[in-house]
Every structure is written in structure tokens, then in C-alpha cells.
Amino acid sequence: MAIIGNNIEKAIHLLRDGELVAIPTETVYGLAANALNEKAVLSVFSVKERPAFDPLIIHVHAISEVLKYAEAIPEKLMVLAKKFWPGPLTLLLTKKAIVPDLVTSGLPQVAVRIPDHPITLALLKEINLPLAAPSANPFGYISPTDPAHVDQQLGHKIKYILDGGPCKVGLESTIVGMENDEVVIYRLGGISIENIEREIGQVRLHINLSGDPKAPGQLKSHYAPRKPLYVGDVCELSKIYGYKKTSLILFGNTDIEIHSVKTYQLSATSNTYEAALKLFKILHDADADASEIVIAPLLPETGLGPAINDRLKRASVQ
Ligand code: TXA
Ligand code: MG
């Protein structure tokens, strides 16, 4: 198992040496490597068992740092950067040559974000290197929102987990880029569509649910527990699958009566931000409990509802 601690100096030492360190962010824990060290980046792919066609996000601590690795930030994306950074926003920008092709899987754009976590911001300032960091989970499995999740999943493969407590957003960043003059959202995440559109007007969604590997990171089988997860109308699903030992996930609806081994509540007050915060922890817990299957609802399409539904659909049996 890895050492879990809050020693930033130790993390810096390991990262400078080309080792991997799990780092806290406000979204999910990341599996970090020096983005400029190709050998270290290669080990991110191997530790995660992640295909090389799925590029990595680099993390920096300031907009001035972003411009060391990207050519420019287009005006509309700059509005978002100034409003939401540090925070759960990732921008796709034309990369500079200094960024290894391995990081971007050969694509001309690099994904960059400034995470909103005091420990990781302090680490980034001091190390003065960009950190490539995908979510710190084995490829396709549930993302980690606390150090124990990382340790359970990857603790045997890495030396150190920087402990920043539980993540306060709980869903990965929203990924935004530009095509011609249009702003496009490629992954729904911790910043809602409404909040983005309030700043820059209407944007286009290009979210791929088909499982087409040409759309990196948007593979259908993702965020998945090991046991079958069924999503939709929980009462209907329970009628079909309820003969199996069931874990039930609810969003509000506290008076629902379905027989289950265990019931988890995403948000008793039907708040999608609270649900985002709890989603991956509940999926981890449901995966470890005594049930055979997990049943979950789809959320209303407001706030972080669409991002949560995206995760649930990708994680489910279809
Ligand atoms: O919140 C987050 O974004 C977390 C934390 C650790 O920062 N990171 C994260 O990384 O979710 P990951 O690797 O699990 O998902 C990043 C996704 C990739 O799967 C890919 O879809 C997209 O970001 N991406 C990264 N670089 C890209 C690029 N150059 N072009 C297109 N998509 C890219
Ligand atoms: Mg991931």
C-alpha cells in the first residue's frame, strides 16, 4: 500500500525524480507525473492501464503558466478561465512544442486546468512544472474522491498519496474548447452548462456516448463499478431485477418503498451539487457492500444533473 501523508516536499521530490504521486483536487484525486518527463508520463498510462490514445490533462497554478504550454487562450475561453479558475474547468488549447506528444496522444491541442485545492496549488507553485494527471483510478473504474479510494485501487503501484481530504466537488472538470468561432463542451463536469452560458452565451455540446475511441475519454464503459449498475426508473428496474440482492441509490424520493440490502441517498433535498459530491463515494460503497446489483435513478437535467447522468449512463449496463 502507498504512504498517505501531507508532506508536499516529499511529493515534489518524488515527482522531480520521475515518480508518480496521487494528488488531491477539488474534483477527484489525480495520478500526477511531471508532464515534461516522457518516461514518467508513460508510467501514468501503464499504472492506470490506460490506452495511449486517451490524452492527459496538465495542471498548472496560474494563467501565466498556461501560456508556457499553450499558444493562446481565445477570448471567450479567457472569460471562462478568469471566472472559473482555479476550479473544475479544463480548456482545450493549441499546444506548444514543449508539451510531449505522449501527453496529448498526438493531438494538436493540450487540455489544461488550474485545480482549486490549496495543497495542490502550493505543490504546483513550488515544483514549477506542469503535472499531467488523469483521475487516480484504474482505467474504466469509478473515480476516487478520497485518499482511501486511491489506496484501494492503485496503492500497490505508487509510493505516495498526498492527502487533501475528501474532494469538495466530486465530479471531474468540465472540458471546453473551440471549433472555428464556436465554444464547445466535450465533457460535462463540475461546472454546469448554465453557469458557462451565463458568462459567454450559448455553447454547443459535443458529448460522445457511443463508445467511439476516436473521442478520447468519452468511452461508454467508464466510471463503472464491478457489479452491474442499472439506471432509470428505480421502481421499474426493481420490478425487473429486484429478485437479486439490490443496492438502491436515491435522489430525494425518501418515501419510496423498494426492498434493498442497502439504500444510499445522493441528496435528500434533491440538490444536484450535493449529489455530485456523493456520487463516486456511493458507487464505491455500493460496489463493496453485500448486494449483487446496483439500481440508480437519472437526475433532472439541471445544474450538475446532466454531468451526473452522463457518469451513470457510462457506468451502467446497457
Ligand atoms: O477533474 C479532472 O479533470 C480530473 C482531475 C484529476 O484534474 N482529471 C481527469 O482526467 O478527469 P482524466 O484523464 O480522467 O480525463 C481527462 C479527459 C480525457 O479522457 C480526454 O477525454 C480529455 O480529458 N482530454 C485530455 N486531453 C485532451 C486533448 N488533448 N484533446 C481532447 N481531449 C482531451
Ligand atoms: Mg478519468
PDB file of C-alpha atoms in Angstrom, residues 25-309:
ATOM      1  CA  THR A  25      -8.021  18.300  -6.369  1.00  0.00           C
ATOM      2  CA  GLU A  26     -11.499  19.691  -5.813  1.00  0.00           C
ATOM      3  CA  THR A  27     -12.907  17.309  -8.460  1.00  0.00           C
ATOM      4  CA  VAL A  28     -11.275  13.900  -7.979  1.00  0.00           C
ATOM      5  CA  TYR A  29      -7.816  12.680  -6.980  1.00  0.00           C
ATOM      6  CA  GLY A  30      -5.290  12.766  -9.815  1.00  0.00           C
ATOM      7  CA  LEU A  31      -2.403  10.414 -10.610  1.00  0.00           C
ATOM      8  CA  ALA A  32       0.301  13.005 -11.226  1.00  0.00           C
ATOM      9  CA  ALA A  33       3.557  12.918 -13.170  1.00  0.00           C
ATOM     10  CA  ASN A  34       5.925  15.593 -14.430  1.00  0.00           C
ATOM     11  CA  ALA A  35       4.266  16.317 -17.799  1.00  0.00           C
ATOM     12  CA  LEU A  36       7.617  17.169 -19.385  1.00  0.00           C
ATOM     13  CA  ASN A  37       9.173  13.808 -18.470  1.00  0.00           C
ATOM     14  CA  GLU A  38       8.069  11.260 -21.090  1.00  0.00           C
ATOM     15  CA  LYS A  39       9.120   8.279 -19.029  1.00  0.00           C
ATOM     16  CA  ALA A  40       7.043   9.470 -16.092  1.00  0.00           C
ATOM     17  CA  VAL A  41       4.066  10.126 -18.382  1.00  0.00           C
ATOM     18  CA  LEU A  42       4.406   6.617 -19.837  1.00  0.00           C
ATOM     19  CA  SER A  43       4.159   5.147 -16.364  1.00  0.00           C
ATOM     20  CA  VAL A  44       0.879   7.025 -15.804  1.00  0.00           C
ATOM     21  CA  PHE A  45      -0.576   5.096 -18.751  1.00  0.00           C
ATOM     22  CA  SER A  46       0.820   1.784 -17.529  1.00  0.00           C
ATOM     23  CA  VAL A  47      -0.172   2.199 -13.849  1.00  0.00           C
ATOM     24  CA  LYS A  48      -3.716   3.137 -14.903  1.00  0.00           C
ATOM     25  CA  GLU A  49      -3.747   0.508 -17.671  1.00  0.00           C
ATOM     26  CA  ARG A  50      -4.982   3.310 -19.862  1.00  0.00           C
ATOM     27  CA  PRO A  51      -4.788   3.164 -23.659  1.00  0.00           C
ATOM     28  CA  ALA A  52      -2.297   5.600 -25.156  1.00  0.00           C
ATOM     29  CA  PHE A  53      -4.992   7.171 -27.366  1.00  0.00           C
ATOM     30  CA  ASP A  54      -6.641   8.750 -24.312  1.00  0.00           C
ATOM     31  CA  PRO A  55      -4.777  12.036 -23.607  1.00  0.00           C
ATOM     32  CA  LEU A  56      -3.974  13.576 -20.221  1.00  0.00           C
ATOM     33  CA  ILE A  57      -4.879  16.924 -18.649  1.00  0.00           C
ATOM     34  CA  ILE A  58      -1.988  19.071 -17.436  1.00  0.00           C
ATOM     35  CA  HIS A  59      -2.319  21.021 -14.198  1.00  0.00           C
ATOM     36  CA  VAL A  60      -0.687  24.391 -13.504  1.00  0.00           C
ATOM     37  CA  HIS A  61      -1.152  27.108 -10.866  1.00  0.00           C
ATOM     38  CA  ALA A  62      -1.685  30.305 -12.890  1.00  0.00           C
ATOM     39  CA  ILE A  63      -2.902  31.607 -16.253  1.00  0.00           C
ATOM     40  CA  SER A  64       0.634  32.850 -16.982  1.00  0.00           C
ATOM     41  CA  GLU A  65       1.781  29.219 -16.620  1.00  0.00           C
ATOM     42  CA  VAL A  66      -0.877  28.015 -19.055  1.00  0.00           C
ATOM     43  CA  LEU A  67       0.713  30.222 -21.700  1.00  0.00           C
ATOM     44  CA  LYS A  68       4.025  28.388 -21.347  1.00  0.00           C
ATOM     45  CA  TYR A  69       2.344  25.268 -22.708  1.00  0.00           C
ATOM     46  CA  ALA A  70      -0.435  26.620 -24.950  1.00  0.00           C
ATOM     47  CA  GLU A  71      -0.174  29.125 -27.804  1.00  0.00           C
ATOM     48  CA  ALA A  72      -3.007  31.389 -26.663  1.00  0.00           C
ATOM     49  CA  ILE A  73      -6.303  31.444 -24.834  1.00  0.00           C
ATOM     50  CA  PRO A  74      -9.106  32.578 -27.193  1.00  0.00           C
ATOM     51  CA  GLU A  75     -11.183  35.472 -25.848  1.00  0.00           C
ATOM     52  CA  LYS A  76     -14.296  33.532 -24.841  1.00  0.00           C
ATOM     53  CA  LEU A  77     -12.261  30.825 -23.160  1.00  0.00           C
ATOM     54  CA  MET A  78     -10.326  33.536 -21.317  1.00  0.00           C
ATOM     55  CA  VAL A  79     -13.625  34.815 -19.897  1.00  0.00           C
ATOM     56  CA  LEU A  80     -14.270  31.308 -18.552  1.00  0.00           C
ATOM     57  CA  ALA A  81     -10.692  30.965 -17.285  1.00  0.00           C
ATOM     58  CA  LYS A  82     -10.919  34.197 -15.333  1.00  0.00           C
ATOM     59  CA  LYS A  83     -14.315  33.323 -13.911  1.00  0.00           C
ATOM     60  CA  PHE A  84     -13.825  29.655 -13.034  1.00  0.00           C
ATOM     61  CA  TRP A  85     -10.077  29.129 -12.376  1.00  0.00           C
ATOM     62  CA  PRO A  86      -8.923  27.807 -10.025  1.00  0.00           C
ATOM     63  CA  GLY A  87     -11.784  25.353 -10.446  1.00  0.00           C
ATOM     64  CA  PRO A  88     -13.359  22.405 -12.272  1.00  0.00           C
ATOM     65  CA  LEU A  89     -12.812  23.761 -15.790  1.00  0.00           C
ATOM     66  CA  THR A  90     -10.432  22.283 -18.380  1.00  0.00           C
ATOM     67  CA  LEU A  91      -9.615  24.187 -21.581  1.00  0.00           C
ATOM     68  CA  LEU A  92      -8.505  22.564 -24.824  1.00  0.00           C
ATOM     69  CA  LEU A  93      -5.865  24.856 -26.320  1.00  0.00           C
ATOM     70  CA  THR A  94      -3.361  24.650 -29.189  1.00  0.00           C
ATOM     71  CA  LYS A  95      -0.270  23.144 -27.657  1.00  0.00           C
ATOM     72  CA  LYS A  96       3.281  24.413 -27.735  1.00  0.00           C
ATOM     73  CA  ALA A  97       6.067  22.052 -28.817  1.00  0.00           C
ATOM     74  CA  ILE A  98       7.375  21.780 -25.249  1.00  0.00           C
ATOM     75  CA  VAL A  99       4.401  19.529 -24.364  1.00  0.00           C
ATOM     76  CA  PRO A 100       5.293  15.922 -25.252  1.00  0.00           C
ATOM     77  CA  ASP A 101       3.012  14.327 -27.874  1.00  0.00           C
ATOM     78  CA  LEU A 102       2.567  11.472 -25.446  1.00  0.00           C
ATOM     79  CA  VAL A 103       0.580  13.775 -23.134  1.00  0.00           C
ATOM     80  CA  THR A 104      -1.878  14.752 -25.877  1.00  0.00           C
ATOM     81  CA  SER A 105      -1.918  11.347 -27.613  1.00  0.00           C
ATOM     82  CA  GLY A 106      -0.557  13.099 -30.677  1.00  0.00           C
ATOM     83  CA  LEU A 107      -3.409  15.611 -30.825  1.00  0.00           C
ATOM     84  CA  PRO A 108      -2.619  19.258 -31.653  1.00  0.00           C
ATOM     85  CA  GLN A 109      -4.383  20.513 -28.547  1.00  0.00           C
ATOM     86  CA  VAL A 110      -3.466  20.201 -24.900  1.00  0.00           C
ATOM     87  CA  ALA A 111      -6.019  20.056 -22.079  1.00  0.00           C
ATOM     88  CA  VAL A 112      -5.092  22.403 -19.215  1.00  0.00           C
ATOM     89  CA  ARG A 113      -6.587  23.296 -15.882  1.00  0.00           C
ATOM     90  CA  ILE A 114      -5.852  25.139 -12.637  1.00  0.00           C
ATOM     91  CA  PRO A 115      -7.240  22.961  -9.842  1.00  0.00           C
ATOM     92  CA  ASP A 116      -8.840  24.525  -6.789  1.00  0.00           C
ATOM     93  CA  HIS A 117      -7.108  22.792  -3.919  1.00  0.00           C
ATOM     94  CA  PRO A 118      -4.747  24.610  -1.539  1.00  0.00           C
ATOM     95  CA  ILE A 119      -2.295  21.704  -1.171  1.00  0.00           C
ATOM     96  CA  THR A 120      -2.021  21.044  -4.883  1.00  0.00           C
ATOM     97  CA  LEU A 121      -1.795  24.752  -5.721  1.00  0.00           C
ATOM     98  CA  ALA A 122       1.072  25.055  -3.212  1.00  0.00           C
ATOM     99  CA  LEU A 123       2.722  21.987  -4.745  1.00  0.00           C
ATOM    100  CA  LEU A 124       2.375  23.369  -8.297  1.00  0.00           C
ATOM    101  CA  LYS A 125       3.829  26.744  -7.298  1.00  0.00           C
ATOM    102  CA  GLU A 126       6.825  25.202  -5.649  1.00  0.00           C
ATOM    103  CA  ILE A 127       7.622  22.491  -8.171  1.00  0.00           C
ATOM    104  CA  ASN A 128       7.294  24.893 -11.083  1.00  0.00           C
ATOM    105  CA  LEU A 129       6.456  22.092 -13.533  1.00  0.00           C
ATOM    106  CA  PRO A 130       3.190  21.152 -15.235  1.00  0.00           C
ATOM    107  CA  LEU A 131       1.692  17.962 -13.795  1.00  0.00           C
ATOM    108  CA  ALA A 132      -0.077  15.547 -16.105  1.00  0.00           C
ATOM    109  CA  ALA A 133      -2.802  13.920 -14.039  1.00  0.00           C
ATOM    110  CA  PRO A 134      -5.690  11.712 -15.035  1.00  0.00           C
ATOM    111  CA  SER A 135      -8.109  10.580 -12.347  1.00  0.00           C
ATOM    112  CA  ALA A 136      -6.276   8.200  -9.996  1.00  0.00           C
ATOM    113  CA  ASN A 137      -8.318   5.079 -10.763  1.00  0.00           C
ATOM    114  CA  PRO A 138      -7.696   2.042 -12.944  1.00  0.00           C
ATOM    115  CA  PHE A 139      -8.946   2.818 -16.472  1.00  0.00           C
ATOM    116  CA  GLY A 140     -12.735   2.481 -16.703  1.00  0.00           C
ATOM    117  CA  TYR A 141     -13.349   2.176 -12.935  1.00  0.00           C
ATOM    118  CA  ILE A 142     -15.021   4.643 -10.512  1.00  0.00           C
ATOM    119  CA  SER A 143     -13.038   7.876  -9.951  1.00  0.00           C
ATOM    120  CA  PRO A 144     -11.524   8.408  -6.462  1.00  0.00           C
ATOM    121  CA  THR A 145     -12.809  11.192  -4.242  1.00  0.00           C
ATOM    122  CA  ASP A 146     -10.737  10.432  -1.152  1.00  0.00           C
ATOM    123  CA  PRO A 147      -7.254   9.042  -0.424  1.00  0.00           C
ATOM    124  CA  ALA A 148      -8.613   5.662   0.682  1.00  0.00           C
ATOM    125  CA  HIS A 149     -10.169   5.098  -2.772  1.00  0.00           C
ATOM    126  CA  VAL A 150      -6.792   5.751  -4.390  1.00  0.00           C
ATOM    127  CA  ASP A 151      -5.031   3.452  -1.955  1.00  0.00           C
ATOM    128  CA  GLN A 152      -7.518   0.606  -2.522  1.00  0.00           C
ATOM    129  CA  GLN A 153      -7.215   0.839  -6.293  1.00  0.00           C
ATOM    130  CA  LEU A 154      -3.630   1.873  -7.001  1.00  0.00           C
ATOM    131  CA  GLY A 155      -1.866   1.807  -3.621  1.00  0.00           C
ATOM    132  CA  HIS A 156       0.200  -1.238  -4.617  1.00  0.00           C
ATOM    133  CA  LYS A 157       1.549   0.572  -7.674  1.00  0.00           C
ATOM    134  CA  ILE A 158       2.502   4.023  -6.328  1.00  0.00           C
ATOM    135  CA  LYS A 159       4.618   5.232  -3.419  1.00  0.00           C
ATOM    136  CA  TYR A 160       2.817   8.293  -2.144  1.00  0.00           C
ATOM    137  CA  ILE A 161      -0.681   9.742  -1.869  1.00  0.00           C
ATOM    138  CA  LEU A 162      -0.841  13.403  -0.924  1.00  0.00           C
ATOM    139  CA  ASP A 163      -3.769  13.664   1.468  1.00  0.00           C
ATOM    140  CA  GLY A 164      -6.042  16.643   0.869  1.00  0.00           C
ATOM    141  CA  GLY A 165      -9.161  15.162   2.441  1.00  0.00           C
ATOM    142  CA  PRO A 166     -12.372  14.382   0.558  1.00  0.00           C
ATOM    143  CA  CYS A 167     -12.872  16.228  -2.760  1.00  0.00           C
ATOM    144  CA  LYS A 168     -15.331  19.084  -2.452  1.00  0.00           C
ATOM    145  CA  VAL A 169     -16.845  18.928  -5.964  1.00  0.00           C
ATOM    146  CA  GLY A 170     -16.628  15.177  -6.551  1.00  0.00           C
ATOM    147  CA  LEU A 171     -17.082  15.142 -10.345  1.00  0.00           C
ATOM    148  CA  GLU A 172     -14.345  15.675 -12.925  1.00  0.00           C
ATOM    149  CA  SER A 173     -13.838  19.026 -14.623  1.00  0.00           C
ATOM    150  CA  THR A 174     -15.988  20.324 -17.458  1.00  0.00           C
ATOM    151  CA  ILE A 175     -13.899  20.219 -20.656  1.00  0.00           C
ATOM    152  CA  VAL A 176     -14.364  23.148 -23.035  1.00  0.00           C
ATOM    153  CA  GLY A 177     -12.718  24.053 -26.343  1.00  0.00           C
ATOM    154  CA  MET A 178     -13.363  25.947 -29.566  1.00  0.00           C
ATOM    155  CA  GLU A 179     -14.203  24.859 -33.081  1.00  0.00           C
ATOM    156  CA  ASN A 180     -13.954  27.747 -35.522  1.00  0.00           C
ATOM    157  CA  ASP A 181     -15.572  30.544 -33.509  1.00  0.00           C
ATOM    158  CA  GLU A 182     -17.855  28.322 -31.516  1.00  0.00           C
ATOM    159  CA  VAL A 183     -17.369  27.250 -27.897  1.00  0.00           C
ATOM    160  CA  VAL A 184     -17.866  23.506 -27.476  1.00  0.00           C
ATOM    161  CA  ILE A 185     -18.288  21.428 -24.308  1.00  0.00           C
ATOM    162  CA  TYR A 186     -16.673  17.993 -24.710  1.00  0.00           C
ATOM    163  CA  ARG A 187     -17.192  16.618 -21.221  1.00  0.00           C
ATOM    164  CA  LEU A 188     -19.860  17.608 -18.724  1.00  0.00           C
ATOM    165  CA  GLY A 189     -18.427  18.120 -15.258  1.00  0.00           C
ATOM    166  CA  GLY A 190     -18.180  20.231 -12.134  1.00  0.00           C
ATOM    167  CA  ILE A 191     -19.253  23.483 -13.803  1.00  0.00           C
ATOM    168  CA  SER A 192     -22.801  23.418 -15.117  1.00  0.00           C
ATOM    169  CA  ILE A 193     -23.791  24.322 -18.670  1.00  0.00           C
ATOM    170  CA  GLU A 194     -25.994  27.119 -17.256  1.00  0.00           C
ATOM    171  CA  ASN A 195     -23.037  28.701 -15.442  1.00  0.00           C
ATOM    172  CA  ILE A 196     -20.915  28.605 -18.587  1.00  0.00           C
ATOM    173  CA  GLU A 197     -23.675  30.040 -20.771  1.00  0.00           C
ATOM    174  CA  ARG A 198     -24.314  32.815 -18.258  1.00  0.00           C
ATOM    175  CA  GLU A 199     -20.773  34.059 -18.954  1.00  0.00           C
ATOM    176  CA  ILE A 200     -20.417  33.618 -22.714  1.00  0.00           C
ATOM    177  CA  GLY A 201     -23.829  32.846 -24.214  1.00  0.00           C
ATOM    178  CA  GLN A 202     -24.900  29.676 -25.938  1.00  0.00           C
ATOM    179  CA  VAL A 203     -22.418  26.860 -26.364  1.00  0.00           C
ATOM    180  CA  ARG A 204     -22.563  23.620 -28.316  1.00  0.00           C
ATOM    181  CA  LEU A 205     -22.427  20.220 -26.662  1.00  0.00           C
ATOM    182  CA  HIS A 206     -20.303  17.563 -28.263  1.00  0.00           C
ATOM    183  CA  ILE A 207     -20.645  14.725 -25.802  1.00  0.00           C
ATOM    184  CA  ASN A 208     -19.996  11.309 -27.211  1.00  0.00           C
ATOM    185  CA  LEU A 209     -21.882   8.405 -25.677  1.00  0.00           C
ATOM    186  CA  SER A 210     -21.195   5.941 -28.442  1.00  0.00           C
ATOM    187  CA  GLY A 211     -18.049   4.360 -27.072  1.00  0.00           C
ATOM    188  CA  ASP A 212     -16.104   5.572 -30.094  1.00  0.00           C
ATOM    189  CA  PRO A 213     -12.440   5.561 -29.074  1.00  0.00           C
ATOM    190  CA  LYS A 214     -11.769   8.406 -31.540  1.00  0.00           C
ATOM    191  CA  ALA A 215     -13.377  10.658 -28.949  1.00  0.00           C
ATOM    192  CA  PRO A 216     -10.823  10.215 -26.172  1.00  0.00           C
ATOM    193  CA  GLY A 217     -12.056   9.781 -22.618  1.00  0.00           C
ATOM    194  CA  GLN A 218     -15.633   9.644 -23.744  1.00  0.00           C
ATOM    195  CA  LEU A 219     -15.789   5.880 -23.844  1.00  0.00           C
ATOM    196  CA  LYS A 220     -19.112   4.422 -22.855  1.00  0.00           C
ATOM    197  CA  SER A 221     -17.774   1.883 -20.394  1.00  0.00           C
ATOM    198  CA  HIS A 222     -16.340   4.282 -17.847  1.00  0.00           C
ATOM    199  CA  TYR A 223     -16.701   5.192 -14.169  1.00  0.00           C
ATOM    200  CA  ALA A 224     -18.068   1.676 -13.683  1.00  0.00           C
ATOM    201  CA  PRO A 225     -18.447  -0.405 -10.526  1.00  0.00           C
ATOM    202  CA  ARG A 226     -17.526  -4.104 -10.768  1.00  0.00           C
ATOM    203  CA  LYS A 227     -21.103  -5.238 -10.168  1.00  0.00           C
ATOM    204  CA  PRO A 228     -23.908  -4.478 -12.639  1.00  0.00           C
ATOM    205  CA  LEU A 229     -25.417  -0.991 -12.343  1.00  0.00           C
ATOM    206  CA  TYR A 230     -28.852  -0.309 -13.827  1.00  0.00           C
ATOM    207  CA  VAL A 231     -30.057   3.281 -14.223  1.00  0.00           C
ATOM    208  CA  GLY A 232     -33.509   4.688 -14.933  1.00  0.00           C
ATOM    209  CA  ASP A 233     -36.861   4.499 -13.166  1.00  0.00           C
ATOM    210  CA  VAL A 234     -35.853   2.766  -9.923  1.00  0.00           C
ATOM    211  CA  CYS A 235     -39.341   1.293  -9.288  1.00  0.00           C
ATOM    212  CA  GLU A 236     -39.473  -0.253 -12.773  1.00  0.00           C
ATOM    213  CA  LEU A 237     -35.902  -1.509 -12.512  1.00  0.00           C
ATOM    214  CA  SER A 238     -36.636  -3.044  -9.142  1.00  0.00           C
ATOM    215  CA  LYS A 239     -39.587  -4.946 -10.627  1.00  0.00           C
ATOM    216  CA  ILE A 240     -37.274  -6.420 -13.268  1.00  0.00           C
ATOM    217  CA  TYR A 241     -34.093  -7.037 -11.259  1.00  0.00           C
ATOM    218  CA  GLY A 242     -35.322  -6.929  -7.643  1.00  0.00           C
ATOM    219  CA  TYR A 243     -35.084 -10.724  -7.280  1.00  0.00           C
ATOM    220  CA  LYS A 244     -31.335 -10.105  -6.936  1.00  0.00           C
ATOM    221  CA  LYS A 245     -29.808  -8.576  -3.810  1.00  0.00           C
ATOM    222  CA  THR A 246     -30.062  -4.891  -4.604  1.00  0.00           C
ATOM    223  CA  SER A 247     -28.295  -1.712  -3.551  1.00  0.00           C
ATOM    224  CA  LEU A 248     -30.602   1.205  -4.154  1.00  0.00           C
ATOM    225  CA  ILE A 249     -29.408   4.739  -4.891  1.00  0.00           C
ATOM    226  CA  LEU A 250     -31.959   7.521  -4.472  1.00  0.00           C
ATOM    227  CA  PHE A 251     -32.117  11.225  -5.307  1.00  0.00           C
ATOM    228  CA  GLY A 252     -34.728  12.719  -2.961  1.00  0.00           C
ATOM    229  CA  ASN A 253     -37.792  10.415  -3.020  1.00  0.00           C
ATOM    230  CA  THR A 254     -37.247   9.477   0.623  1.00  0.00           C
ATOM    231  CA  ASP A 255     -40.624   7.729   0.903  1.00  0.00           C
ATOM    232  CA  ILE A 256     -40.008   5.222  -1.878  1.00  0.00           C
ATOM    233  CA  GLU A 257     -40.534   1.590  -0.865  1.00  0.00           C
ATOM    234  CA  ILE A 258     -38.228  -0.830  -2.589  1.00  0.00           C
ATOM    235  CA  HIS A 259     -36.648  -3.822  -0.938  1.00  0.00           C
ATOM    236  CA  SER A 260     -32.875  -3.404  -0.848  1.00  0.00           C
ATOM    237  CA  VAL A 261     -29.829  -4.673   1.022  1.00  0.00           C
ATOM    238  CA  LYS A 262     -28.699  -1.086   1.385  1.00  0.00           C
ATOM    239  CA  THR A 263     -30.097   2.298   0.385  1.00  0.00           C
ATOM    240  CA  TYR A 264     -27.910   5.316  -0.406  1.00  0.00           C
ATOM    241  CA  GLN A 265     -29.171   8.895  -0.723  1.00  0.00           C
ATOM    242  CA  LEU A 266     -27.492  11.250  -3.241  1.00  0.00           C
ATOM    243  CA  SER A 267     -29.352  14.250  -1.824  1.00  0.00           C
ATOM    244  CA  ALA A 268     -32.438  14.176   0.384  1.00  0.00           C
ATOM    245  CA  THR A 269     -33.200  17.749  -0.738  1.00  0.00           C
ATOM    246  CA  SER A 270     -32.699  16.895  -4.453  1.00  0.00           C
ATOM    247  CA  ASN A 271     -29.659  19.161  -4.793  1.00  0.00           C
ATOM    248  CA  THR A 272     -27.520  18.164  -7.796  1.00  0.00           C
ATOM    249  CA  TYR A 273     -24.324  19.696  -6.331  1.00  0.00           C
ATOM    250  CA  GLU A 274     -24.678  17.589  -3.183  1.00  0.00           C
ATOM    251  CA  ALA A 275     -25.358  14.561  -5.410  1.00  0.00           C
ATOM    252  CA  ALA A 276     -22.164  15.233  -7.401  1.00  0.00           C
ATOM    253  CA  LEU A 277     -20.194  15.360  -4.188  1.00  0.00           C
ATOM    254  CA  LYS A 278     -21.519  11.983  -3.062  1.00  0.00           C
ATOM    255  CA  LEU A 279     -21.857  10.100  -6.369  1.00  0.00           C
ATOM    256  CA  PHE A 280     -18.486   8.354  -6.640  1.00  0.00           C
ATOM    257  CA  LYS A 281     -18.281   7.595  -2.904  1.00  0.00           C
ATOM    258  CA  ILE A 282     -21.713   5.986  -3.043  1.00  0.00           C
ATOM    259  CA  LEU A 283     -20.727   3.961  -6.128  1.00  0.00           C
ATOM    260  CA  HIS A 284     -17.570   2.802  -4.311  1.00  0.00           C
ATOM    261  CA  ASP A 285     -19.562   1.867  -1.203  1.00  0.00           C
ATOM    262  CA  ALA A 286     -22.296   0.119  -3.196  1.00  0.00           C
ATOM    263  CA  ASP A 287     -19.653  -1.829  -5.086  1.00  0.00           C
ATOM    264  CA  ALA A 288     -18.212  -3.061  -1.759  1.00  0.00           C
ATOM    265  CA  ASP A 289     -21.478  -3.889   0.062  1.00  0.00           C
ATOM    266  CA  ALA A 290     -23.343  -7.221   0.159  1.00  0.00           C
ATOM    267  CA  SER A 291     -25.557  -6.568  -2.878  1.00  0.00           C
ATOM    268  CA  GLU A 292     -25.353  -8.276  -6.265  1.00  0.00           C
ATOM    269  CA  ILE A 293     -26.583  -5.337  -8.329  1.00  0.00           C
ATOM    270  CA  VAL A 294     -26.976  -1.561  -8.019  1.00  0.00           C
ATOM    271  CA  ILE A 295     -30.021   0.419  -9.148  1.00  0.00           C
ATOM    272  CA  ALA A 296     -29.876   4.207  -9.568  1.00  0.00           C
ATOM    273  CA  PRO A 297     -32.163   6.933 -10.919  1.00  0.00           C
ATOM    274  CA  LEU A 298     -31.418   9.506 -13.588  1.00  0.00           C
ATOM    275  CA  LEU A 299     -31.438  13.085 -12.256  1.00  0.00           C
ATOM    276  CA  PRO A 300     -33.266  16.143 -13.601  1.00  0.00           C
ATOM    277  CA  GLU A 301     -31.345  17.853 -16.425  1.00  0.00           C
ATOM    278  CA  THR A 302     -30.437  20.994 -14.463  1.00  0.00           C
ATOM    279  CA  GLY A 303     -27.346  22.082 -12.518  1.00  0.00           C
ATOM    280  CA  LEU A 304     -24.935  19.143 -12.319  1.00  0.00           C
ATOM    281  CA  GLY A 305     -27.749  16.694 -13.253  1.00  0.00           C
ATOM    282  CA  PRO A 306     -26.574  16.241 -16.871  1.00  0.00           C
ATOM    283  CA  ALA A 307     -22.969  15.570 -15.768  1.00  0.00           C
ATOM    284  CA  ILE A 308     -24.126  13.026 -13.171  1.00  0.00           C
ATOM    285  CA  ASN A 309     -26.436  11.326 -15.686  1.00  0.00           C
TER     286      ASN A 309
END
